[in-house]
XYZ file of C-alpha atoms in Angstrom:
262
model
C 0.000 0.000 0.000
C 0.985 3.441 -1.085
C 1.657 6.493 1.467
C 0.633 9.315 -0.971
C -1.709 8.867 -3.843
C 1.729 9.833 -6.298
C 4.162 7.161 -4.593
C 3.014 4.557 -6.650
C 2.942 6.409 -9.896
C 6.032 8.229 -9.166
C 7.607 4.038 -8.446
C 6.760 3.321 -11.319
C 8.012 6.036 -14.206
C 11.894 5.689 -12.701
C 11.004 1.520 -12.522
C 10.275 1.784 -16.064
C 13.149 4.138 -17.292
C 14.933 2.403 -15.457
C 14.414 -0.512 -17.313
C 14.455 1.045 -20.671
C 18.645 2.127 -19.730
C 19.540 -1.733 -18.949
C 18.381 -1.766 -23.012
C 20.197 1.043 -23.912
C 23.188 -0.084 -22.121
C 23.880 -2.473 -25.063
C 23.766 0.527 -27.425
C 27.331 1.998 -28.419
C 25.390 5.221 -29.294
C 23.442 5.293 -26.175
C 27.029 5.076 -24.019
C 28.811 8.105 -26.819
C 28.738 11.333 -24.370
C 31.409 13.852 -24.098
C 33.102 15.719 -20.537
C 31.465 18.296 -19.535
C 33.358 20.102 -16.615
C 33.436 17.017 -14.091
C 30.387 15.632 -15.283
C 30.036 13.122 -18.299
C 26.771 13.519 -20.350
C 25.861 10.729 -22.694
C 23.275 10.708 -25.075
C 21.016 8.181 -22.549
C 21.048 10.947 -20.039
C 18.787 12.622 -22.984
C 17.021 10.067 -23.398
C 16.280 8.938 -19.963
C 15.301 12.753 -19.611
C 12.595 12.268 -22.018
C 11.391 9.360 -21.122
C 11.115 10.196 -17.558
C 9.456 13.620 -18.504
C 7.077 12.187 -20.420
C 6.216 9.750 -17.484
C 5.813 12.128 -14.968
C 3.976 14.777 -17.227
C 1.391 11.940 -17.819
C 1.074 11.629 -14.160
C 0.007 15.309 -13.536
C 0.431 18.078 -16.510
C 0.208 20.769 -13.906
C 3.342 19.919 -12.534
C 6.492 21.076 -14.381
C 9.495 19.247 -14.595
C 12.675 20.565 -13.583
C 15.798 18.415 -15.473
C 19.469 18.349 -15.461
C 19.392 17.630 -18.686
C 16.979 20.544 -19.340
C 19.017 23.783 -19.233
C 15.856 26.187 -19.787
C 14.276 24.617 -16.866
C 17.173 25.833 -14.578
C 16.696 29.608 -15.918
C 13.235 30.172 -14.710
C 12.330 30.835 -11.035
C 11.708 27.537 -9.490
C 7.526 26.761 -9.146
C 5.777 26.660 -6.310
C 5.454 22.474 -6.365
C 7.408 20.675 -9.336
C 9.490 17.392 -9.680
C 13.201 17.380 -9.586
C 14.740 14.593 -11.839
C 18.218 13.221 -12.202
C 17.317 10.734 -15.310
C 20.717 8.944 -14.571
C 22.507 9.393 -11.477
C 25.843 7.956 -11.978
C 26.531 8.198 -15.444
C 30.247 7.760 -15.865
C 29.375 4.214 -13.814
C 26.462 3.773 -16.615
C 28.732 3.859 -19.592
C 31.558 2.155 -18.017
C 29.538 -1.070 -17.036
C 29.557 -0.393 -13.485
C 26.270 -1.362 -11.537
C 26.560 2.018 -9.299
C 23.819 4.288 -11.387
C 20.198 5.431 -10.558
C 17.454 7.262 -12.045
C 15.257 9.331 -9.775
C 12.616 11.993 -9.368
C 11.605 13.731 -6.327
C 8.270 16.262 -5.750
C 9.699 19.609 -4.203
C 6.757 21.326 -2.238
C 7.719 25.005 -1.561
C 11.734 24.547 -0.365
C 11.829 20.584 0.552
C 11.224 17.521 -0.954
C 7.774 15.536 -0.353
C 8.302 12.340 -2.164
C 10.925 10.967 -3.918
C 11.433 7.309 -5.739
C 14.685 6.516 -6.060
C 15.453 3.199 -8.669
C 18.943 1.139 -9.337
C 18.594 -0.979 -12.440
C 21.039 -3.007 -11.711
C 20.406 -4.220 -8.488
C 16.470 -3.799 -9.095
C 16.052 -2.241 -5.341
C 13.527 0.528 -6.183
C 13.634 3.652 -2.830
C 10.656 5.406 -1.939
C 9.693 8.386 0.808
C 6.882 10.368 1.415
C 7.725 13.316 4.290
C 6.561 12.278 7.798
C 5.069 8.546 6.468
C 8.945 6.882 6.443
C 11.378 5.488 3.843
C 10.906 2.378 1.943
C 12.585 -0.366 -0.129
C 10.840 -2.510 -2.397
C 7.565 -1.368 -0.585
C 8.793 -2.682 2.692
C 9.118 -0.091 5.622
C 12.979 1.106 6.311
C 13.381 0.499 9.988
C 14.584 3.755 11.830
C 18.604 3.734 11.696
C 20.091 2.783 15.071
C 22.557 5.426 16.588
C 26.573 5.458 14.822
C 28.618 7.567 17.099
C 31.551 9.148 15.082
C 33.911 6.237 13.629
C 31.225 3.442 13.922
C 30.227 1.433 11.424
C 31.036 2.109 7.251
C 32.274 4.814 5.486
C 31.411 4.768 1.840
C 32.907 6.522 -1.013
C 33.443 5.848 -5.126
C 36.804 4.920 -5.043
C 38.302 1.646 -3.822
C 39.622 3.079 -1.275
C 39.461 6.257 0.526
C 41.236 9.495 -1.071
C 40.981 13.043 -0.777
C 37.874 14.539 2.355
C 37.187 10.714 2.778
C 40.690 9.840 3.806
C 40.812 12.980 6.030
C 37.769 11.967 8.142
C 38.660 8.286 8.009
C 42.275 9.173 9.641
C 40.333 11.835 12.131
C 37.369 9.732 12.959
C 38.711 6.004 12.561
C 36.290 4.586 10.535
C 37.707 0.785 9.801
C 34.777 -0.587 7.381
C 34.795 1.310 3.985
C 32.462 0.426 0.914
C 33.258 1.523 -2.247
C 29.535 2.397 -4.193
C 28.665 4.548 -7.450
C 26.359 7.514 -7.569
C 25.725 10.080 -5.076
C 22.014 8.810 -4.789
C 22.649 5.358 -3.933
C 25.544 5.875 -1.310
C 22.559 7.556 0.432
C 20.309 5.392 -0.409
C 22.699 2.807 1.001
C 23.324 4.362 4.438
C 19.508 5.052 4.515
C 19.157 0.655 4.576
C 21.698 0.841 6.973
C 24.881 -0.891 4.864
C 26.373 2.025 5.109
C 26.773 4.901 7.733
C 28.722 8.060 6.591
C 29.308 9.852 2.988
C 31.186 13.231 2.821
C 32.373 14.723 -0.661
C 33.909 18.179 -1.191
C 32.996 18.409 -4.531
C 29.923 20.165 -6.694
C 26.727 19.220 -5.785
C 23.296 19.931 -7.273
C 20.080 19.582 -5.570
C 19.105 17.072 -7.943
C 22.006 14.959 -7.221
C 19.774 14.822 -3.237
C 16.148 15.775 -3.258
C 15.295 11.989 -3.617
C 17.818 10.289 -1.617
C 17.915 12.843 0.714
C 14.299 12.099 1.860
C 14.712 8.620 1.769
C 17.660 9.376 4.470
C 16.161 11.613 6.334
C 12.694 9.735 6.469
C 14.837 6.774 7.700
C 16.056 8.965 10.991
C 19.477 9.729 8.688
C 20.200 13.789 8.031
C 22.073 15.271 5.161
C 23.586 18.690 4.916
C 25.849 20.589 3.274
C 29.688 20.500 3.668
C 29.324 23.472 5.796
C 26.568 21.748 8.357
C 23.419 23.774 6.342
C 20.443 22.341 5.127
C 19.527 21.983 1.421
C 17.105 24.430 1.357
C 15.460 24.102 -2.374
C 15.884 27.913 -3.117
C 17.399 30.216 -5.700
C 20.603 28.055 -7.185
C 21.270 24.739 -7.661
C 24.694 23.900 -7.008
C 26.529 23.549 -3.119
C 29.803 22.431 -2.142
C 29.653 19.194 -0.924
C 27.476 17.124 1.477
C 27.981 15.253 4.806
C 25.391 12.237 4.659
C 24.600 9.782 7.960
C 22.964 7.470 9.533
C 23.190 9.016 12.940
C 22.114 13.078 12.576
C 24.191 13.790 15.761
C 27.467 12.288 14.017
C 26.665 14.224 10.802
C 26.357 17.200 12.520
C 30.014 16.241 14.179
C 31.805 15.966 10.624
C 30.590 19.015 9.512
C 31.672 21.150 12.527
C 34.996 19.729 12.494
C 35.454 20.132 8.686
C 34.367 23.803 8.673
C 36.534 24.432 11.373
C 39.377 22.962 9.360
């Protein structure tokens, strides 16, 4: 049983695009893309961006859809309720025949996130939230996350092992368990299900990137925040610096105070 009369429709769309990029996974011309900055766009990002557009525009034509892969949607001043999609999450993994990719689509109500549905193609675990009514895998209830003082438990990252801010609060906070995942999204999605417990990146991050994982966290009893300790707040631009993800919001808040003070 659904939580919000969209959950199930909203499971759905990124279940079936997600489907539809396992197909085009096979297709050289789906995998061409070029560099862009630090972020690799291939021509099923454009595709996926259709196809989940089209979904979620069947769903409800009142509610605009606000794309990565939709520059002119990032000029205007965001709407007062509209979905924020990341067609693939994790595209460098996509092309490179890694399992670590996503495709996801949150509704943003006012400044936050109100449900999200959050879907790995590879794995076929499909991540759902709806604010206040809990997280969700595979329609079974998340249970709340269990405390993780600073050091417990797994630090995740996308390399095999630690480098760069993941090293630094690995050696400061003595985390001994690392897991090496793809996409933004599903490291949170991960530490959400509890097989993971901290994710901290220094680099560019758009609110896309978190509006549906991030719910799924926080609807869990995980937080996310900026590098800085701030809240996503769903206003104005749509790139931060960075994110501290846990499983325990007291230990999140921890990292973050200790990073901005270094």
């Amino acid at each position: 049983m659904s939580d919000h009369p969209l959950t199930d429709a909203v499971a759905d769309a990124v279940t079936e695009v997600g489907g539809l990029l396992r197909v085009w996974r096979d297709d050289a011309e789906a995998r061409r893309g070029v560099w862009e900055g630090s972020q690799f766009k291939a021509e099923a990002d454009a595709r996926a961006h259709r196809a989940l557009s089209e979904r979620l525009t069947a769903i409800d034509a009142d509610i605009p859809v606000i794309s990565e892969e939709d520059p002119e949607s990032l000029k205007r001043e965001r709407p007062s309720r509209y979905w924020l999609i990341d067609p693939i999450d994790g595209t460098a993994s996509y092309v490179h025949g890694f399992p670590g990719y996503v495709t996801q689509a949150a509704l943003v109500i006012g400044d936050r996130p109100e449900i999200a549905a959050v879907f790995a193609p590879e794995t076929g675990a499909l991540y759902t939230a709806v604010r206040g009514r809990g997280a969700r895998r595979d329609g079974r209830p998340l249970p709340p996350l269990p405390a993780a003082p600073p050091g417990y438990g797994v630090l995740t990252d996308n390399t095999p092992e630690p480098h760069g801010i993941a090293a630094r609060v690995r050696g400061r906070f003595g985390y001994d368990a690392y897991l090496e995942s793809g996409s933004i999204s599903l490291k949170l999605c991960l530490i959400a299900e509890g097989a993971a417990h901290l994710f901290v990146k220094d680099v560019p991050v758009r609110d896309w990137d978190v509006a549906a994982p991030g719910l799924v966290l926080e609807e869990a009893g995980g937080l996310l925040t900026r590098l800085d300790g701030t809240p996503f707040d769903y206003r104005g631009g749509y790139e931060h610096t960075g994110l501290v993800g846990g499983a325990d919001p007291s230990t999140c808040r921890t990292v973050a105070r200790w990073l901005a003070a270094g």
